[in-house]
């Protein structure tokens, strides 16, 4: 069974750094907004728990990503069934200002002025997208999000 897991490992002033695992194997870093007790739209990390990955081919980001990726893009990878959150995609970006509440992919990270940034986002996305797409299209399309802060 293919399982996807996001493990949050560090928090900045407005950012959260995570690891993305598929079948227990580290894939890339993820960057989200700060974890908040009360949700602020487009500025809050998604909640912990078990959810589903789906392929969203109708949302507004699809045109941009189809132009960016061509035939490889079959739809955005959406984390579905989140309470009080809609249209949460795993996508490209480097700073918490680009997340809008979504996890961003990266191959490296830096801590700058108290907040995490990720690097090589497009390369990480290109590598992980086909794997996540396959999972999102399967019956085993589960994703777990948990906190395990290391630093």
Tab-separated table of N, CA and C in Angstrom:
chain	number	residue	atom	x	y	z
A	1	UNK	N	0.845	-1.181	0.000
A	1	UNK	CA	0.000	0.000	0.000
A	1	UNK	C	0.889	1.243	0.000
A	2	UNK	N	0.645	2.120	-0.923
A	2	UNK	CA	1.392	3.373	-0.979
A	2	UNK	C	0.789	4.353	0.008
A	3	UNK	N	1.606	4.884	0.849
A	3	UNK	CA	1.137	5.890	1.809
A	3	UNK	C	2.026	7.107	1.704
A	4	UNK	N	1.396	8.250	1.835
A	4	UNK	CA	2.104	9.514	1.806
A	4	UNK	C	2.016	10.115	3.201
A	5	UNK	N	3.144	10.680	3.653
A	5	UNK	CA	3.155	11.290	4.975
A	5	UNK	C	3.913	12.605	4.919
A	6	UNK	N	3.327	13.618	5.558
A	6	UNK	CA	3.999	14.899	5.779
A	6	UNK	C	4.340	14.948	7.259
A	7	UNK	N	5.621	15.117	7.552
A	7	UNK	CA	6.081	15.215	8.942
A	7	UNK	C	6.688	16.599	9.127
A	8	UNK	N	6.066	17.383	9.973
A	8	UNK	CA	6.565	18.730	10.250
A	8	UNK	C	7.729	18.642	11.228
A	9	UNK	N	8.826	19.318	10.870
A	9	UNK	CA	10.051	19.178	11.667
A	9	UNK	C	10.546	20.475	12.291
A	10	UNK	N	10.111	21.635	11.805
A	10	UNK	CA	10.617	22.902	12.346
A	10	UNK	C	9.625	24.021	12.070
A	11	UNK	N	9.641	25.017	12.963
A	11	UNK	CA	8.795	26.182	12.774
A	11	UNK	C	9.625	27.455	12.790
A	12	UNK	N	9.307	28.342	11.860
A	12	UNK	CA	9.863	29.689	11.869
A	12	UNK	C	8.823	30.635	12.440
A	13	UNK	N	9.081	31.919	12.308
A	13	UNK	CA	8.121	32.905	12.822
A	13	UNK	C	6.772	32.809	12.114
A	14	UNK	N	6.790	32.648	10.792
A	14	UNK	CA	5.558	32.559	9.989
A	14	UNK	C	5.536	31.319	9.093
A	15	UNK	N	6.471	30.393	9.285
A	15	UNK	CA	6.636	29.268	8.362
A	15	UNK	C	6.770	27.944	9.111
A	16	UNK	N	6.470	26.863	8.402
A	16	UNK	CA	6.617	25.512	8.931
A	16	UNK	C	7.343	24.671	7.889
A	17	UNK	N	8.412	24.004	8.311
A	17	UNK	CA	9.208	23.145	7.434
A	17	UNK	C	8.845	21.693	7.704
A	18	UNK	N	8.642	20.933	6.619
A	18	UNK	CA	8.243	19.529	6.739
A	18	UNK	C	9.077	18.648	5.825
A	19	UNK	N	8.964	17.344	6.059
A	19	UNK	CA	9.501	16.313	5.172
A	19	UNK	C	8.323	15.608	4.521
A	20	UNK	N	8.462	15.270	3.247
A	20	UNK	CA	7.462	14.484	2.534
A	20	UNK	C	8.017	13.082	2.319
A	21	UNK	N	7.254	12.083	2.758
A	21	UNK	CA	7.637	10.680	2.595
A	21	UNK	C	6.607	9.962	1.742
A	22	UNK	N	7.083	9.074	0.886
A	22	UNK	CA	6.225	8.145	0.158
A	22	UNK	C	6.739	6.752	0.457
A	23	UNK	N	5.869	5.910	0.962
A	23	UNK	CA	6.237	4.553	1.362
A	23	UNK	C	7.438	4.547	2.304
A	24	UNK	N	7.487	5.515	3.205
A	24	UNK	CA	8.547	5.578	4.201
A	24	UNK	C	9.862	6.140	3.706
A	25	UNK	N	9.936	6.563	2.454
A	25	UNK	CA	11.183	7.081	1.871
A	25	UNK	C	11.065	8.591	1.700
A	26	UNK	N	12.054	9.318	2.228
A	26	UNK	CA	12.077	10.774	2.107
A	26	UNK	C	12.122	11.164	0.637
A	27	UNK	N	11.247	12.120	0.259
A	27	UNK	CA	11.181	12.598	-1.118
A	27	UNK	C	11.716	14.016	-1.270
A	28	UNK	N	11.208	14.927	-0.416
A	28	UNK	CA	11.617	16.322	-0.512
A	28	UNK	C	11.144	17.065	0.734
A	29	UNK	N	11.547	18.321	0.822
A	29	UNK	CA	11.055	19.205	1.873
A	29	UNK	C	9.745	19.833	1.420
A	30	UNK	N	8.948	20.229	2.396
A	30	UNK	CA	7.745	21.003	2.121
A	30	UNK	C	7.773	22.237	3.008
A	31	UNK	N	7.170	23.303	2.533
A	31	UNK	CA	7.056	24.532	3.303
A	31	UNK	C	5.588	24.929	3.366
A	32	UNK	N	5.145	25.255	4.563
A	32	UNK	CA	3.778	25.725	4.775
A	32	UNK	C	3.811	27.004	5.586
A	33	UNK	N	2.630	27.574	5.741
A	33	UNK	CA	2.473	28.708	6.645
A	33	UNK	C	2.645	28.237	8.082
A	34	UNK	N	2.592	29.170	8.983
A	34	UNK	CA	2.682	28.912	10.416
A	34	UNK	C	1.471	28.095	10.889
A	35	UNK	N	1.698	27.219	11.858
A	35	UNK	CA	0.603	26.506	12.507
A	35	UNK	C	-0.061	27.486	13.466
A	36	UNK	N	-1.371	27.627	13.342
A	36	UNK	CA	-2.117	28.581	14.178
A	36	UNK	C	-3.298	27.866	14.831
A	37	UNK	N	-3.629	28.276	16.040
A	37	UNK	CA	-4.802	27.726	16.730
A	37	UNK	C	-6.081	28.141	16.022
A	38	UNK	N	-6.133	29.377	15.557
A	38	UNK	CA	-7.288	29.881	14.817
A	38	UNK	C	-6.869	30.154	13.377
A	39	UNK	N	-7.637	29.613	12.443
A	39	UNK	CA	-7.298	29.736	11.031
A	39	UNK	C	-7.415	31.178	10.551
A	40	UNK	N	-6.379	31.611	9.854
A	40	UNK	CA	-6.405	32.861	9.098
A	40	UNK	C	-6.331	32.430	7.632
A	41	UNK	N	-7.331	32.762	6.813
A	41	UNK	CA	-7.321	32.300	5.425
A	41	UNK	C	-6.009	32.625	4.712
A	42	UNK	N	-5.471	31.610	4.032
A	42	UNK	CA	-4.247	31.710	3.226
A	42	UNK	C	-3.007	32.036	4.054
A	43	UNK	N	-3.071	31.870	5.390
A	43	UNK	CA	-1.911	32.140	6.242
A	43	UNK	C	-1.754	31.092	7.342
A	44	UNK	N	-2.388	29.940	7.185
A	44	UNK	CA	-2.386	28.947	8.243
A	44	UNK	C	-2.044	27.574	7.673
A	45	UNK	N	-1.159	26.842	8.357
A	45	UNK	CA	-0.831	25.479	7.955
A	45	UNK	C	-2.061	24.592	8.089
A	46	UNK	N	-2.132	23.576	7.246
A	46	UNK	CA	-3.250	22.645	7.299
A	46	UNK	C	-3.174	21.807	8.580
A	47	UNK	N	-4.302	21.269	9.036
A	47	UNK	CA	-4.298	20.520	10.293
A	47	UNK	C	-3.629	19.154	10.163
A	48	UNK	N	-3.251	18.598	11.293
A	48	UNK	CA	-2.737	17.233	11.309
A	48	UNK	C	-3.910	16.269	11.160
A	49	UNK	N	-3.602	15.043	10.747
A	49	UNK	CA	-4.637	14.023	10.618
A	49	UNK	C	-4.466	13.212	9.352
A	50	UNK	N	-5.463	12.399	9.067
A	50	UNK	CA	-5.475	11.541	7.885
A	50	UNK	C	-6.490	12.075	6.880
A	51	UNK	N	-6.039	12.211	5.632
A	51	UNK	CA	-6.865	12.803	4.588
A	51	UNK	C	-6.680	12.012	3.295
A	52	UNK	N	-7.217	12.515	2.200
A	52	UNK	CA	-7.088	11.870	0.900
A	52	UNK	C	-6.411	12.812	-0.079
A	53	UNK	N	-5.664	12.225	-1.000
A	53	UNK	CA	-5.125	12.962	-2.137
A	53	UNK	C	-6.053	12.727	-3.318
A	54	UNK	N	-6.385	13.786	-4.022
A	54	UNK	CA	-7.182	13.664	-5.241
A	54	UNK	C	-6.512	14.465	-6.350
A	55	UNK	N	-6.913	14.206	-7.570
A	55	UNK	CA	-6.444	14.973	-8.725
A	55	UNK	C	-7.520	15.999	-9.040
A	56	UNK	N	-7.178	17.270	-8.926
A	56	UNK	CA	-8.111	18.363	-9.208
A	56	UNK	C	-7.774	18.912	-10.586
A	57	UNK	N	-8.651	18.670	-11.544
A	57	UNK	CA	-8.410	19.144	-12.913
A	57	UNK	C	-9.308	20.316	-13.278
A	58	UNK	N	-10.016	20.881	-12.290
A	58	UNK	CA	-10.950	21.965	-12.587
A	58	UNK	C	-10.549	23.297	-11.950
A	59	UNK	N	-9.648	23.291	-10.985
A	59	UNK	CA	-9.264	24.521	-10.297
A	59	UNK	C	-8.437	25.451	-11.169
A	60	UNK	N	-8.339	26.692	-10.737
A	60	UNK	CA	-7.689	27.742	-11.514
A	60	UNK	C	-6.200	27.561	-11.773
A	61	UNK	N	-5.500	26.837	-10.903
A	61	UNK	CA	-4.054	26.677	-11.103
A	61	UNK	C	-3.723	25.698	-12.225
A	62	UNK	N	-4.701	24.940	-12.694
A	62	UNK	CA	-4.435	23.923	-13.707
A	62	UNK	C	-3.906	24.491	-15.015
A	63	UNK	N	-4.436	25.618	-15.454
A	63	UNK	CA	-3.969	26.223	-16.708
A	63	UNK	C	-2.503	26.605	-16.593
A	64	UNK	N	-2.137	27.237	-15.497
A	64	UNK	CA	-0.745	27.633	-15.275
A	64	UNK	C	0.187	26.418	-15.294
A	65	UNK	N	-0.206	25.360	-14.598
A	65	UNK	CA	0.652	24.183	-14.508
A	65	UNK	C	0.655	23.369	-15.797
A	66	UNK	N	-0.423	23.385	-16.554
A	66	UNK	CA	-0.450	22.723	-17.857
A	66	UNK	C	0.525	23.425	-18.801
A	67	UNK	N	0.560	24.752	-18.761
A	67	UNK	CA	1.513	25.507	-19.575
A	67	UNK	C	2.941	25.260	-19.113
A	68	UNK	N	3.129	25.114	-17.824
A	68	UNK	CA	4.458	24.900	-17.245
A	68	UNK	C	4.989	23.501	-17.522
A	69	UNK	N	4.124	22.496	-17.414
A	69	UNK	CA	4.563	21.099	-17.442
A	69	UNK	C	4.149	20.323	-18.684
A	70	UNK	N	3.261	20.871	-19.494
A	70	UNK	CA	2.821	20.179	-20.691
A	70	UNK	C	1.998	18.937	-20.388
A	71	UNK	N	2.205	17.888	-21.188
A	71	UNK	CA	1.404	16.666	-21.096
A	71	UNK	C	1.547	15.943	-19.765
A	72	UNK	N	2.623	16.181	-19.053
A	72	UNK	CA	2.844	15.524	-17.758
A	72	UNK	C	1.752	15.914	-16.766
A	73	UNK	N	1.257	17.145	-16.880
A	73	UNK	CA	0.270	17.654	-15.916
A	73	UNK	C	-1.126	17.119	-16.232
A	74	UNK	N	-1.672	16.364	-15.273
A	74	UNK	CA	-3.028	15.827	-15.415
A	74	UNK	C	-3.991	16.476	-14.434
A	75	UNK	N	-3.489	17.375	-13.615
A	75	UNK	CA	-4.299	18.050	-12.607
A	75	UNK	C	-3.452	18.325	-11.379
A	76	UNK	N	-3.935	19.234	-10.557
A	76	UNK	CA	-3.225	19.561	-9.325
A	76	UNK	C	-3.439	18.443	-8.308
A	77	UNK	N	-2.416	18.153	-7.513
A	77	UNK	CA	-2.538	17.193	-6.426
A	77	UNK	C	-3.133	17.946	-5.240
A	78	UNK	N	-4.374	17.588	-4.889
A	78	UNK	CA	-5.095	18.280	-3.831
A	78	UNK	C	-5.205	17.395	-2.596
A	79	UNK	N	-4.993	18.001	-1.435
A	79	UNK	CA	-5.248	17.318	-0.174
A	79	UNK	C	-6.708	17.597	0.154
A	80	UNK	N	-7.514	16.550	0.127
A	80	UNK	CA	-8.957	16.678	0.213
A	80	UNK	C	-9.472	16.297	1.602
A	81	UNK	N	-10.659	16.751	1.910
A	81	UNK	CA	-11.370	16.454	3.156
A	81	UNK	C	-10.751	17.134	4.376
A	82	UNK	N	-10.062	18.246	4.156
A	82	UNK	CA	-9.515	19.024	5.264
A	82	UNK	C	-10.623	19.867	5.882
A	83	UNK	N	-10.731	19.869	7.198
A	83	UNK	CA	-11.765	20.712	7.809
A	83	UNK	C	-11.419	22.203	7.658
A	84	UNK	N	-12.357	22.988	7.170
A	84	UNK	CA	-12.222	24.444	7.014
A	84	UNK	C	-11.184	24.880	5.980
A	85	UNK	N	-10.735	23.980	5.114
A	85	UNK	CA	-9.785	24.314	4.050
A	85	UNK	C	-10.311	23.758	2.735
A	86	UNK	N	-10.128	24.507	1.654
A	86	UNK	CA	-10.486	24.048	0.314
A	86	UNK	C	-9.343	24.355	-0.639
A	87	UNK	N	-9.237	23.550	-1.676
A	87	UNK	CA	-8.254	23.764	-2.744
A	87	UNK	C	-6.834	23.879	-2.195
A	88	UNK	N	-6.435	22.914	-1.389
A	88	UNK	CA	-5.073	22.859	-0.854
A	88	UNK	C	-4.269	21.941	-1.768
A	89	UNK	N	-3.371	22.549	-2.534
A	89	UNK	CA	-2.562	21.824	-3.514
A	89	UNK	C	-1.118	21.730	-3.045
A	90	UNK	N	-0.448	20.649	-3.421
A	90	UNK	CA	1.007	20.567	-3.291
A	90	UNK	C	1.542	21.213	-4.561
A	91	UNK	N	2.349	22.282	-4.406
A	91	UNK	CA	2.784	23.013	-5.608
A	91	UNK	C	4.148	23.668	-5.438
A	92	UNK	N	4.541	24.438	-6.425
A	92	UNK	CA	5.846	25.090	-6.507
A	92	UNK	C	5.811	26.432	-5.781
A	93	UNK	N	6.916	26.773	-5.130
A	93	UNK	CA	7.084	28.058	-4.457
A	93	UNK	C	8.262	27.960	-3.499
A	94	UNK	N	8.708	29.097	-2.977
A	94	UNK	CA	9.904	29.090	-2.141
A	94	UNK	C	9.740	29.690	-0.748
A	95	UNK	N	8.750	30.559	-0.547
A	95	UNK	CA	8.611	31.209	0.758
A	95	UNK	C	7.182	31.055	1.266
A	96	UNK	N	7.007	31.285	2.556
A	96	UNK	CA	5.663	31.173	3.132
A	96	UNK	C	4.691	32.173	2.487
A	97	UNK	N	5.207	33.246	1.900
A	97	UNK	CA	4.341	34.223	1.231
A	97	UNK	C	3.697	33.644	-0.033
A	98	UNK	N	4.240	32.533	-0.534
A	98	UNK	CA	3.729	31.908	-1.752
A	98	UNK	C	2.854	30.687	-1.471
A	99	UNK	N	2.648	30.350	-0.212
A	99	UNK	CA	1.928	29.116	0.089
A	99	UNK	C	0.418	29.247	-0.027
A	100	UNK	N	-0.149	30.347	0.425
A	100	UNK	CA	-1.612	30.528	0.491
A	100	UNK	C	-2.270	29.341	1.197
A	101	UNK	N	-1.575	28.786	2.187
A	101	UNK	CA	-2.098	27.655	2.944
A	101	UNK	C	-1.763	26.294	2.362
A	102	UNK	N	-0.989	26.252	1.291
A	102	UNK	CA	-0.643	24.999	0.613
A	102	UNK	C	0.813	24.604	0.886
A	103	UNK	N	1.128	23.303	0.860
A	103	UNK	CA	2.525	22.875	0.967
A	103	UNK	C	3.280	23.101	-0.349
A	104	UNK	N	4.486	23.652	-0.236
A	104	UNK	CA	5.364	23.891	-1.384
A	104	UNK	C	6.507	22.876	-1.355
A	105	UNK	N	6.939	22.407	-2.515
A	105	UNK	CA	8.000	21.398	-2.596
A	105	UNK	C	9.378	22.058	-2.715
A	106	UNK	N	10.412	21.383	-2.192
A	106	UNK	CA	11.776	21.873	-2.322
A	106	UNK	C	12.802	20.795	-2.025
A	107	UNK	N	13.987	20.943	-2.594
A	107	UNK	CA	15.078	19.991	-2.335
A	107	UNK	C	16.022	20.458	-1.239
A	108	UNK	N	15.938	21.704	-0.827
A	108	UNK	CA	16.788	22.212	0.244
A	108	UNK	C	16.031	23.281	1.001
A	109	UNK	N	16.662	23.770	2.075
A	109	UNK	CA	16.015	24.832	2.846
A	109	UNK	C	17.056	25.735	3.467
A	110	UNK	N	16.603	26.948	3.813
A	110	UNK	CA	17.424	27.931	4.513
A	110	UNK	C	16.559	28.588	5.571
A	111	UNK	N	17.180	29.045	6.635
A	111	UNK	CA	16.501	29.836	7.658
A	111	UNK	C	17.001	31.263	7.494
A	112	UNK	N	16.104	32.156	7.087
A	112	UNK	CA	16.470	33.541	6.806
A	112	UNK	C	15.572	34.456	7.624
A	113	UNK	N	16.184	35.267	8.474
A	113	UNK	CA	15.437	36.212	9.323
A	113	UNK	C	14.302	35.531	10.097
A	114	UNK	N	14.579	34.326	10.588
A	114	UNK	CA	13.610	33.628	11.434
A	114	UNK	C	12.556	32.833	10.703
A	115	UNK	N	12.613	32.783	9.374
A	115	UNK	CA	11.647	31.983	8.620
A	115	UNK	C	12.350	31.065	7.634
A	116	UNK	N	11.726	29.906	7.439
A	116	UNK	CA	12.258	28.926	6.497
A	116	UNK	C	11.855	29.276	5.082
A	117	UNK	N	12.774	28.998	4.174
A	117	UNK	CA	12.529	29.072	2.741
A	117	UNK	C	13.034	27.771	2.156
A	118	UNK	N	12.430	27.345	1.070
A	118	UNK	CA	12.920	26.143	0.411
A	118	UNK	C	13.527	26.508	-0.929
A	119	UNK	N	14.388	25.626	-1.413
A	119	UNK	CA	15.119	25.866	-2.653
A	119	UNK	C	14.814	24.758	-3.665
A	120	UNK	N	15.086	25.045	-4.912
A	120	UNK	CA	14.916	24.079	-6.010
A	120	UNK	C	13.500	23.501	-6.026
A	121	UNK	N	12.523	24.372	-5.863
A	121	UNK	CA	11.130	23.944	-5.762
A	121	UNK	C	10.646	23.256	-7.043
A	122	UNK	N	10.936	23.836	-8.179
A	122	UNK	CA	10.468	23.248	-9.448
A	122	UNK	C	11.063	21.865	-9.666
A	123	UNK	N	12.342	21.699	-9.384
A	123	UNK	CA	12.987	20.390	-9.557
A	123	UNK	C	12.348	19.352	-8.634
A	124	UNK	N	12.080	19.731	-7.396
A	124	UNK	CA	11.444	18.812	-6.452
A	124	UNK	C	10.034	18.459	-6.932
A	125	UNK	N	9.301	19.451	-7.393
A	125	UNK	CA	7.937	19.214	-7.877
A	125	UNK	C	7.940	18.283	-9.086
A	126	UNK	N	8.844	18.527	-10.027
A	126	UNK	CA	8.938	17.673	-11.219
A	126	UNK	C	9.216	16.219	-10.831
A	127	UNK	N	10.008	16.010	-9.781
A	127	UNK	CA	10.355	14.660	-9.350
A	127	UNK	C	9.195	13.993	-8.607
A	128	UNK	N	8.525	14.737	-7.746
A	128	UNK	CA	7.515	14.126	-6.882
A	128	UNK	C	6.116	14.095	-7.519
A	129	UNK	N	5.836	14.964	-8.456
A	129	UNK	CA	4.494	15.026	-9.057
A	129	UNK	C	4.037	13.685	-9.643
A	130	UNK	N	4.835	13.009	-10.487
A	130	UNK	CA	4.338	11.741	-11.049
A	130	UNK	C	4.033	10.692	-9.979
A	131	UNK	N	4.807	10.681	-8.912
A	131	UNK	CA	4.567	9.726	-7.824
A	131	UNK	C	3.267	10.053	-7.100
A	132	UNK	N	3.065	11.327	-6.787
A	132	UNK	CA	1.837	11.735	-6.100
A	132	UNK	C	0.612	11.559	-7.000
A	133	UNK	N	0.779	11.807	-8.289
A	133	UNK	CA	-0.316	11.624	-9.238
A	133	UNK	C	-0.774	10.172	-9.248
A	134	UNK	N	0.171	9.263	-9.297
A	134	UNK	CA	-0.147	7.830	-9.301
A	134	UNK	C	-0.920	7.452	-8.034
A	135	UNK	N	-0.482	7.964	-6.904
A	135	UNK	CA	-1.145	7.667	-5.636
A	135	UNK	C	-2.542	8.297	-5.600
A	136	UNK	N	-2.642	9.543	-6.019
A	136	UNK	CA	-3.939	10.239	-5.992
A	136	UNK	C	-4.968	9.547	-6.882
A	137	UNK	N	-4.523	8.891	-7.928
A	137	UNK	CA	-5.426	8.201	-8.840
A	137	UNK	C	-5.755	6.777	-8.378
A	138	UNK	N	-5.114	6.325	-7.306
A	138	UNK	CA	-5.305	4.955	-6.820
A	138	UNK	C	-6.322	4.904	-5.685
A	139	UNK	N	-6.656	3.702	-5.271
A	139	UNK	CA	-7.543	3.515	-4.125
A	139	UNK	C	-6.808	3.759	-2.813
A	140	UNK	N	-5.501	3.713	-2.845
A	140	UNK	CA	-4.671	3.917	-1.643
A	140	UNK	C	-4.184	5.354	-1.582
A	141	UNK	N	-5.102	6.299	-1.760
A	141	UNK	CA	-4.744	7.719	-1.896
A	141	UNK	C	-4.754	8.454	-0.553
A	142	UNK	N	-4.225	7.816	0.467
A	142	UNK	CA	-4.221	8.399	1.816
A	142	UNK	C	-2.980	9.252	2.048
A	143	UNK	N	-3.154	10.273	2.844
A	143	UNK	CA	-2.028	11.099	3.280
A	143	UNK	C	-2.212	11.381	4.773
A	144	UNK	N	-1.121	11.270	5.503
A	144	UNK	CA	-1.123	11.576	6.938
A	144	UNK	C	-0.243	12.797	7.155
A	145	UNK	N	-0.721	13.704	7.993
A	145	UNK	CA	0.038	14.898	8.340
A	145	UNK	C	0.245	14.864	9.852
A	146	UNK	N	1.515	14.950	10.266
A	146	UNK	CA	1.815	14.892	11.699
A	146	UNK	C	2.922	15.854	12.047
A	147	UNK	N	2.962	16.203	13.313
A	147	UNK	CA	4.013	17.087	13.851
A	147	UNK	C	5.030	16.231	14.603
A	148	UNK	N	6.308	16.467	14.304
A	148	UNK	CA	7.407	15.811	15.016
A	148	UNK	C	8.601	16.768	14.948
A	149	UNK	N	8.478	17.852	15.687
A	149	UNK	CA	9.450	18.937	15.578
A	149	UNK	C	10.831	18.508	16.076
A	150	UNK	N	11.823	18.751	15.239
A	150	UNK	CA	13.208	18.379	15.523
A	150	UNK	C	14.067	19.579	15.892
A	151	UNK	N	13.741	20.714	15.327
A	151	UNK	CA	14.527	21.933	15.565
A	151	UNK	C	13.690	23.146	15.272
